[in-house]
Amino acid sequence: MEPPANPAGGDSPVELDLTVENVESALYQLYFDPDMEHKNVAQKWLTQAQASAQAWQFCWALLSPDKLPEVQFFGASTLHTKISRHWSDLPTDQHEGLRMQLLSHILHFSSGPKMVLTRLCVALAAMALNLIPQAWSQPVADMVRAFQPQKPDSEGGSGAEATQDPHAHCLALLELLTVLPEEFQSSRPAQARRAQLREALAGEWTVVCPMLRQLLQSQDSSNQVKEKVLRCLSSWVGLDVPLGESHELVQDCFTALSNPELFDMAVETIVTAISQPDCQRYIDALVNLMPLVLGLHDQLKTAAQDGDMETSHGICRIAVAMGETHSRVLLEQVEHWQEYLALVNMILFCTGIPGHYPVSETTSSLTLTFWYTLQDDILSFEEEKQAVYLQVYRPVYFQLVDVLLHKSHYPSQEDYNSWSSDDKEQFRIYRVDISDTLMYVYEMLGAELLSNLYDRLGRQLMDPQQSAIWQDTEALLFGFQSIAETIDVNYSDVIPGLIGLIPRINISNVMLADTVMYTIGSLAEWLADHPVMLGGILPMVLQGLVKAELSVSSVSTLKRICRECRHDLCPYAQDILTVSQDVLVKEIHKSSQCMWLMQALGFLLSALPVEEILVRLHSLISPHVQQLDTLAQQEPNPTNKQSIIHILGMLSSLFTTLDINRQADSLEGASSPRLTPSQSTRNPVVVVLQQVFTLIQTILSKWLDDSEVVEAVCGVFDKSVRTLLHDFGPMVAQLSGMLGQIYCAFPQASALDLARQLVHIFAGEEQHISNIKSLIEVLTSTTLTIFQQGPRDHPDIAESFMHLHAQVLKRKPDLYLSDQLDVKALFYCGILSLKFPETPTVKATSLFFTELLPRCKDMPSLGDVLQSNGKLLTETILQAVGGGSPRSLTEHFSEVLLSLNRHCPALLSQWLKETLQSPGFPSAQVSTEQKHTFSQHLLREQTNKRRVKEIVKEFSLLCRGLQGSGY
């Protein structure tokens, strides 16, 4: 590395002297040289310069008044670095001189530059933390004394000049007192020392507090000084200084709220002060602050009327901090119950503040968590006490519901259209928060809340004038939906009335229509228990289904109804299928909604009589299969590709939910037992798959090298296998053959994943084992070739291959007895896969080894491979743990080590001894003794997975030189 010798960055020897001139040159280069390479070189050299012993000397020269502010700043930063990190280098007899020098320079720089002054103050604060309490027992008192404006400075002309500005001195002293607690918070002393420092600093508060009060109350103090006082108080509050000793100062801060220049800082300070949980020990102080908070209500109302968002926001923060942090304590002050109720009502006013969030107000969202806290605290009291509080606060919570519903109102269509997309998204999230709050409030208000909403909705829909305001209707439905989504409303007596009211709603407005759909969806489980109500509600859903603008809400609602009510949908099946087929052919919905719709239809078809399903299924998918056939004949192009993937995705979605066995299970014990597929016909999904199999092969022949198309094809079969399970049996032979062919031609992870599903379900069935065995051999042979050529570019294939063989070992380990399976090569593939940096690949490989190792005792071929390659496996894992792999993978390596120790402890002991005796392995950071300790601890644990993870993690940190660093 070459340190710069001048601003232009000339070439100089590495051992360039650490002189003031050279440091300045490097700083010029860092700040002003346009070449990034030169800047980086200068940065490195300057970092080394700060760490050097000479830095104690050159830093003072850099602080000379004639230097540039950037140079002076570096000098002050260097001082801080030396004091905070190299304090032990400075002899004790120089401490006093350094302190006086620092104080002198702070006085010199009290008029600026501000960045240099702050850095010098931080340096003195760091020094104080090194000396408190033994070597510097009263730092604050000494600092205050040093800054007395009437005292002349003995340093010379410029110092004397500085002393003539008491205002600047006052600001400098406040800066120093502000950074002292901040430096403590950012420092990292040992725990015992930290506690000692905290106690010593808290003791200094008795000096700081009266001085801050005096300055805040003084008519002579400028706004600048008062702002500094407020900032200083915030800083000290972070040390948990007792509110009992500072509540008068906090009270004084309230007067600053009437000063526009100090308002923001006063809010921050008050909120910080009263948000300390420790404040709850000082109940009297809190009670004394309450009238001051309540006294802000008029200022809050005026600000809300005038649209002064900043003021209303600030006052709201104070009210919420008081109410939320100390909710339980203040509730328990029974003699002050009216004051706390007034505070709750003040917060309710903030919740309902005029304007639309987030465009014309941003305050209401601050209050929502308060209502959770208050409710939790009320409901946590014993029953008798709780009843008293509920009597007072239930009416408030009913008011809250009204306020929340009003705040959830959409603006007029015209206004809403003018909102930015960011505003719309924030409003959406805000409504979700309101929805969660309403759901929570239901716990306190119960069935009466639903009755209340229902009565209001009924009155509104019966009154033409009221129902013309769609926002009111939408908000009430939004309230219903919020509750019905998460609360069991099956026993509510208002739901039948609500279901009766919904068809009366005019859904010409899109936002209202959306909420109507979601409300119906939230009642799907209720409809399943009351199927007689389906007839009145389904036409509305189907009416929404044909509108593109209601795509998400209508499709998701239909899906929920088909899932929950499928056994009662036979009378409506024709209508649902007709409308659905129509919207699919007309391509009204986006791709993802088409997938949801197909899942809905899968649920619907599952519940129909078996003889009907195939007819309906053919009718549903024929147009799409015909389109697929047309696309298969065409030459590949990007448009074709997306259409093919879309249609295959729709088939996958349909087959995910089309499960006739679910229907058979639900009818078990019914008066008319229905025939299972094995007794009558083949599963309709299998029939369809066999019919389109040739078409799929045609598609694959043209798109074999496209992973997305292959993945989509595999997805159709994968979803079918997962849903049909053993009913998929008739397809196993065909699919195994096709999978082997496509993988040999163009290996892809999706084919391996599908093969794993086949192994999982069919490896134990005699009639399928020969097909499974042949498939595994073909896939393994092809993958071994990839590993021989270098698998690094195929982490997905390595991952899926490991998962596949872990499944084979789990379901059918006998396959490993085959002569066609090269077990030694497989073991070596596992070792190579452990070296991958990708977490999923290493996780899959550790699973492979934890399945393989227990089998080694019973299967001689596996035992032989372990004997000859176990040492390499151990070495690979240790190398990875020692720094060869990301630390996040350590827990997966620990699982393999635990498995080795559980199933071959003697061999593992030998392998650990042999591999760890190499000097510098797995890292030069660990000693022979540490390696021996690691081995001993590891070999002791054969069952405790958590303990093994800790041992391996600790060893990994040692190897990386990170132990004790907070990682």
PDB file of C-alpha atoms in Angstrom, residues 169-179 211-212 215 224-226 228-229 232:
ATOM      1  CA  HIS A 169     -19.489  28.448  26.253  1.00  0.00           C
ATOM      2  CA  CYS A 170     -22.920  27.514  27.511  1.00  0.00           C
ATOM      3  CA  LEU A 171     -23.722  25.689  24.247  1.00  0.00           C
ATOM      4  CA  ALA A 172     -20.349  23.898  24.361  1.00  0.00           C
ATOM      5  CA  LEU A 173     -20.950  22.765  27.955  1.00  0.00           C
ATOM      6  CA  LEU A 174     -24.423  21.500  27.029  1.00  0.00           C
ATOM      7  CA  GLU A 175     -22.945  19.642  24.037  1.00  0.00           C
ATOM      8  CA  LEU A 176     -20.406  18.014  26.366  1.00  0.00           C
ATOM      9  CA  LEU A 177     -23.083  17.024  28.890  1.00  0.00           C
ATOM     10  CA  THR A 178     -25.271  15.664  26.051  1.00  0.00           C
ATOM     11  CA  VAL A 179     -22.603  13.407  24.543  1.00  0.00           C
ATOM     12  CA  MET A 211     -28.513  23.516  35.912  1.00  0.00           C
ATOM     13  CA  LEU A 212     -30.806  22.415  33.064  1.00  0.00           C
ATOM     14  CA  LEU A 215     -31.292  27.434  31.859  1.00  0.00           C
ATOM     15  CA  GLN A 224     -30.669  27.638  20.836  1.00  0.00           C
ATOM     16  CA  VAL A 225     -29.683  27.099  24.478  1.00  0.00           C
ATOM     17  CA  LYS A 226     -33.164  25.816  25.404  1.00  0.00           C
ATOM     18  CA  LYS A 228     -29.733  22.091  23.705  1.00  0.00           C
ATOM     19  CA  VAL A 229     -31.160  21.734  27.251  1.00  0.00           C
ATOM     20  CA  CYS A 232     -29.397  17.073  26.949  1.00  0.00           C
TER      21      CYS A 232
END
